[in-house]
Amino acid sequence: AQSVTQPDIHITVSEGASLELRCNYSYGATPYLFWYVQSPGQGLQLLLKYFSGDTLVQGIKGFEAEFKRSQSSFNLRKPSVHWSDAAEYFCAVGVGNAGNMLTFGGGTRLMVKP
Amino acid sequence: DTGVSQNPRHKITKRGQNVTFRCDPISEHNRLYWYRQTLGQGPEFLTYFQNEAQLEKSRLLSDRFSAERPKGSFSTLEIQRTEQGDSAMYLCASSLNSRDTQYFGPGTRLTVL
């Protein structure tokens, strides 16, 4: 069965610092991979997704993620964090036909220090 | 495009009661998904529809849960004989087709007393 692990439950970074959120997945086939962000009182918003092709994926709000098959990882990065990035971030793997049933990790809560 | 809407936003009920939630997807989106999110966890897939056909159901969806999408537009999720363990946020998402982005609604928070 597929699974997604986000090892860091909480991360605190200073505004302007770089960010990397870790995501490891377990899935027997070629994965479809996603990063979503959830702000308080708001729905989940897609940051980026990987289906195939270039393993470095660019997303919205200055985020990027790199798919590393050998490490079963899909880490999210941002070179300079803004206070508005404080939120909960979820990594997900899409399974089933066309990868449309999402299995989410437990999430990483990001706090940004001024 | 007004996004995915869900009603009600909050529901408090007593154990043993039935509840029904509604999801209105983005217009013309063929796929509609239901997920459940408990506190401190990521969302868990429950079921999804392609138009009015329910194509997949998770093992999480016990016999007390039923979902419909009668005309291929809005969907309802009903929980019968609610239990305290049903307390969670119920999320709905829609997408145009199978590999398209899933757009999530704000969720319905259920509290079972």
Short mmCIF file of C-alpha atoms in Angstrom, two decimals:
data_model
loop_
_atom_site.label_atom_id
_atom_site.label_comp_id
_atom_site.label_asym_id
_atom_site.label_seq_id
_atom_site.Cartn_x
_atom_site.Cartn_y
_atom_site.Cartn_z
CA ALA A 1 0.00 0.00 0.00
CA GLN A 2 1.13 3.52 -0.68
CA SER A 3 2.23 5.90 2.05
CA VAL A 4 3.69 9.37 2.47
CA THR A 5 5.96 10.44 5.31
CA GLN A 6 6.70 13.99 6.27
CA PRO A 7 9.34 13.62 8.97
CA ASP A 8 9.12 17.17 10.30
CA ILE A 9 5.90 17.98 12.14
CA HIS A 10 6.93 21.55 12.88
CA ILE A 11 9.53 23.80 11.31
CA THR A 12 10.40 27.35 12.26
CA VAL A 13 12.44 29.57 9.97
CA SER A 14 13.31 33.25 9.96
CA GLU A 15 11.78 35.47 7.35
CA GLY A 16 14.11 35.67 4.37
CA ALA A 17 15.78 32.35 5.13
CA SER A 18 15.64 29.38 2.80
CA LEU A 19 13.23 26.52 3.37
CA GLU A 20 13.21 22.81 2.64
CA LEU A 21 10.32 20.55 3.64
CA ARG A 22 10.94 16.84 3.39
CA CYS A 23 8.65 14.26 1.86
CA ASN A 24 9.25 10.55 1.36
CA TYR A 25 6.80 8.25 -0.35
CA SER A 26 6.28 4.55 -0.76
CA TYR A 27 4.50 3.41 -3.91
CA GLY A 28 5.10 0.47 -6.23
CA ALA A 29 4.50 2.27 -9.49
CA THR A 30 5.52 5.57 -11.02
CA PRO A 31 4.19 8.15 -8.59
CA TYR A 32 2.21 11.26 -9.24
CA LEU A 33 3.36 13.69 -6.56
CA PHE A 34 1.84 16.84 -5.17
CA TRP A 35 2.43 19.56 -2.60
CA TYR A 36 -0.56 21.38 -1.11
CA VAL A 37 -0.70 24.24 1.39
CA GLN A 38 -3.46 24.77 3.94
CA SER A 39 -3.89 28.07 5.73
CA PRO A 40 -6.20 28.42 8.73
CA GLY A 41 -9.82 28.59 7.65
CA GLN A 42 -8.95 28.04 4.02
CA GLY A 43 -9.08 25.09 1.72
CA LEU A 44 -6.10 23.16 0.47
CA GLN A 45 -4.32 24.90 -2.39
CA LEU A 46 -2.08 23.13 -4.88
CA LEU A 47 1.48 24.47 -4.95
CA LEU A 48 2.91 22.14 -7.58
CA LYS A 49 2.70 18.65 -9.02
CA TYR A 50 4.92 16.11 -10.73
CA PHE A 51 3.61 13.63 -13.26
CA SER A 52 6.62 12.97 -15.49
CA GLY A 53 9.48 14.70 -17.28
CA ASP A 54 11.77 17.23 -15.66
CA THR A 55 12.35 16.19 -12.06
CA LEU A 56 12.62 19.79 -10.87
CA VAL A 57 9.14 21.25 -10.76
CA GLN A 58 8.29 24.91 -10.40
CA GLY A 59 5.15 25.94 -8.57
CA ILE A 60 3.28 28.97 -7.40
CA LYS A 61 4.46 31.48 -4.79
CA GLY A 62 8.13 30.82 -5.60
CA PHE A 63 8.11 27.17 -4.50
CA GLU A 64 9.87 24.33 -6.26
CA ALA A 65 10.24 20.61 -5.62
CA GLU A 66 12.61 17.96 -6.84
CA PHE A 67 11.64 14.36 -7.50
CA LYS A 68 14.42 11.91 -6.64
CA ARG A 69 13.38 8.38 -7.55
CA SER A 70 16.47 6.79 -5.95
CA GLN A 71 15.59 8.35 -2.62
CA SER A 72 11.79 8.12 -2.97
CA SER A 73 11.68 11.78 -2.10
CA PHE A 74 9.89 14.90 -3.28
CA ASN A 75 11.21 17.74 -1.14
CA LEU A 76 9.75 21.24 -1.32
CA ARG A 77 12.03 24.26 -1.37
CA LYS A 78 11.83 28.02 -1.35
CA PRO A 79 14.90 30.27 -1.44
CA SER A 80 13.48 33.06 0.70
CA VAL A 81 10.51 32.62 3.02
CA HIS A 82 7.91 35.34 3.58
CA TRP A 83 5.79 35.73 6.72
CA SER A 84 2.72 34.90 4.63
CA ASP A 85 4.14 31.40 3.95
CA ALA A 86 3.28 30.35 7.51
CA ALA A 87 0.80 27.50 7.03
CA GLU A 88 0.55 23.72 6.98
CA TYR A 89 2.09 21.93 4.04
CA PHE A 90 1.03 18.52 2.80
CA CYS A 91 2.80 16.20 0.42
CA ALA A 92 0.64 13.68 -1.43
CA VAL A 93 1.00 10.79 -3.83
CA GLY A 94 -1.69 10.09 -6.40
CA VAL A 95 -2.70 6.47 -6.82
CA GLY A 96 -5.28 4.63 -8.84
CA ASN A 97 -6.22 5.31 -12.43
CA ALA A 98 -4.37 8.46 -13.50
CA GLY A 99 -3.28 9.06 -9.93
CA ASN A 100 -6.42 10.86 -8.90
CA MET A 101 -6.89 9.33 -5.44
CA LEU A 102 -4.55 11.26 -3.21
CA THR A 103 -2.76 9.81 -0.21
CA PHE A 104 -1.48 12.61 2.00
CA GLY A 105 1.32 12.79 4.49
CA GLY A 106 0.72 14.00 8.01
CA GLY A 107 1.75 17.55 7.19
CA THR A 108 4.46 19.99 8.29
CA ARG A 109 3.46 23.14 10.10
CA LEU A 110 5.68 26.05 9.09
CA MET A 111 6.16 29.01 11.40
CA VAL A 112 8.01 32.11 10.24
CA LYS A 113 9.91 34.31 12.68
CA PRO A 114 10.15 38.02 11.91
CA ASP B 1 -15.64 30.50 -11.21
CA THR B 2 -16.69 30.64 -7.60
CA GLY B 3 -14.70 27.67 -6.38
CA VAL B 4 -15.87 24.58 -4.54
CA SER B 5 -18.45 25.33 -1.88
CA GLN B 6 -19.51 23.17 1.05
CA ASN B 7 -22.46 23.44 3.38
CA PRO B 8 -22.78 23.62 6.24
CA ARG B 9 -19.38 24.85 7.35
CA HIS B 10 -19.91 23.52 10.85
CA LYS B 11 -22.19 20.84 12.22
CA ILE B 12 -22.61 19.75 15.81
CA THR B 13 -24.69 16.67 16.43
CA LYS B 14 -25.36 14.10 19.09
CA ARG B 15 -24.14 10.56 18.82
CA GLY B 16 -26.60 8.40 16.95
CA GLN B 17 -28.04 11.18 14.81
CA ASN B 18 -27.80 11.29 11.02
CA VAL B 19 -26.07 14.15 9.23
CA THR B 20 -25.82 15.19 5.59
CA PHE B 21 -23.27 17.47 3.98
CA ARG B 22 -23.43 19.08 0.58
CA CYS B 23 -20.68 19.89 -1.90
CA ASP B 24 -21.06 22.08 -4.97
CA PRO B 25 -18.10 21.59 -7.30
CA ILE B 26 -16.71 24.05 -9.78
CA SER B 27 -19.03 24.26 -12.74
CA GLU B 28 -18.35 21.67 -15.46
CA HIS B 29 -15.93 19.69 -13.33
CA ASN B 30 -16.58 16.04 -14.03
CA ARG B 31 -14.77 14.58 -11.05
CA LEU B 32 -15.75 15.09 -7.43
CA TYR B 33 -13.87 13.74 -4.42
CA TRP B 34 -14.56 13.41 -0.71
CA TYR B 35 -11.79 13.34 1.90
CA ARG B 36 -11.79 13.30 5.69
CA GLN B 37 -9.24 15.14 7.82
CA THR B 38 -8.88 14.58 11.54
CA LEU B 39 -7.04 16.99 13.79
CA GLY B 40 -3.30 17.00 13.21
CA GLN B 41 -3.49 14.62 10.27
CA GLY B 42 -3.48 14.86 6.52
CA PRO B 43 -6.68 14.32 4.54
CA GLU B 44 -7.74 10.73 3.84
CA PHE B 45 -9.45 9.75 0.62
CA LEU B 46 -13.03 8.52 1.01
CA THR B 47 -14.62 8.28 -2.43
CA TYR B 48 -14.89 9.90 -5.83
CA PHE B 49 -17.35 10.35 -8.68
CA GLN B 50 -16.98 10.66 -12.41
CA ASN B 51 -20.14 12.58 -13.27
CA GLU B 52 -22.89 10.67 -11.44
CA ALA B 53 -21.00 7.37 -11.19
CA GLN B 54 -19.26 6.53 -7.93
CA LEU B 55 -16.05 4.89 -9.12
CA GLU B 56 -14.07 4.19 -5.98
CA LYS B 57 -14.73 3.87 -2.28
CA SER B 58 -12.12 3.67 0.44
CA ARG B 59 -12.30 1.02 3.15
CA LEU B 60 -12.66 3.99 5.51
CA LEU B 61 -16.15 4.45 4.15
CA SER B 62 -18.14 2.17 6.43
CA ASP B 63 -21.72 1.09 5.77
CA ARG B 64 -22.91 4.10 7.76
CA PHE B 65 -21.52 6.42 5.10
CA SER B 66 -23.17 7.01 1.76
CA ALA B 67 -22.38 9.49 -0.96
CA GLU B 68 -24.39 10.49 -3.99
CA ARG B 69 -24.06 12.73 -6.97
CA PRO B 70 -27.46 12.25 -8.59
CA LYS B 71 -27.22 14.56 -11.57
CA GLY B 72 -23.49 14.79 -11.90
CA SER B 73 -23.39 18.21 -10.32
CA PHE B 74 -23.57 18.64 -6.53
CA SER B 75 -22.87 15.77 -4.16
CA THR B 76 -24.08 14.80 -0.71
CA LEU B 77 -22.33 12.78 1.96
CA GLU B 78 -24.55 11.24 4.61
CA ILE B 79 -23.42 9.67 7.84
CA GLN B 80 -25.97 7.57 9.66
CA ARG B 81 -25.89 6.83 13.39
CA THR B 82 -22.94 9.13 13.97
CA GLU B 83 -20.20 8.12 16.40
CA GLN B 84 -17.69 10.28 18.22
CA GLY B 85 -14.98 8.91 15.96
CA ASP B 86 -16.71 10.54 13.01
CA SER B 87 -15.72 13.96 14.31
CA ALA B 88 -13.49 15.44 11.61
CA MET B 89 -13.30 17.93 8.78
CA TYR B 90 -14.96 16.59 5.64
CA LEU B 91 -13.37 18.00 2.51
CA CYS B 92 -14.72 18.02 -1.00
CA ALA B 93 -12.65 18.58 -4.12
CA SER B 94 -13.39 18.71 -7.82
CA SER B 95 -11.37 18.47 -11.00
CA LEU B 96 -12.13 18.84 -14.66
CA ASN B 97 -10.84 15.40 -15.55
CA SER B 98 -8.79 12.63 -14.04
CA ARG B 99 -5.30 14.15 -14.11
CA ASP B 100 -6.32 17.73 -13.59
CA THR B 101 -5.74 19.69 -10.43
CA GLN B 102 -8.10 18.94 -7.58
CA TYR B 103 -9.58 22.13 -6.16
CA PHE B 104 -10.62 21.81 -2.54
CA GLY B 105 -13.52 23.42 -0.75
CA PRO B 106 -13.27 24.92 2.75
CA GLY B 107 -14.66 21.79 4.38
CA THR B 108 -17.44 20.94 6.80
CA ARG B 109 -16.33 20.48 10.38
CA LEU B 110 -18.37 17.81 12.15
CA THR B 111 -18.42 17.51 15.92
CA VAL B 112 -20.21 14.51 17.41
CA LEU B 113 -21.03 14.90 21.09
#
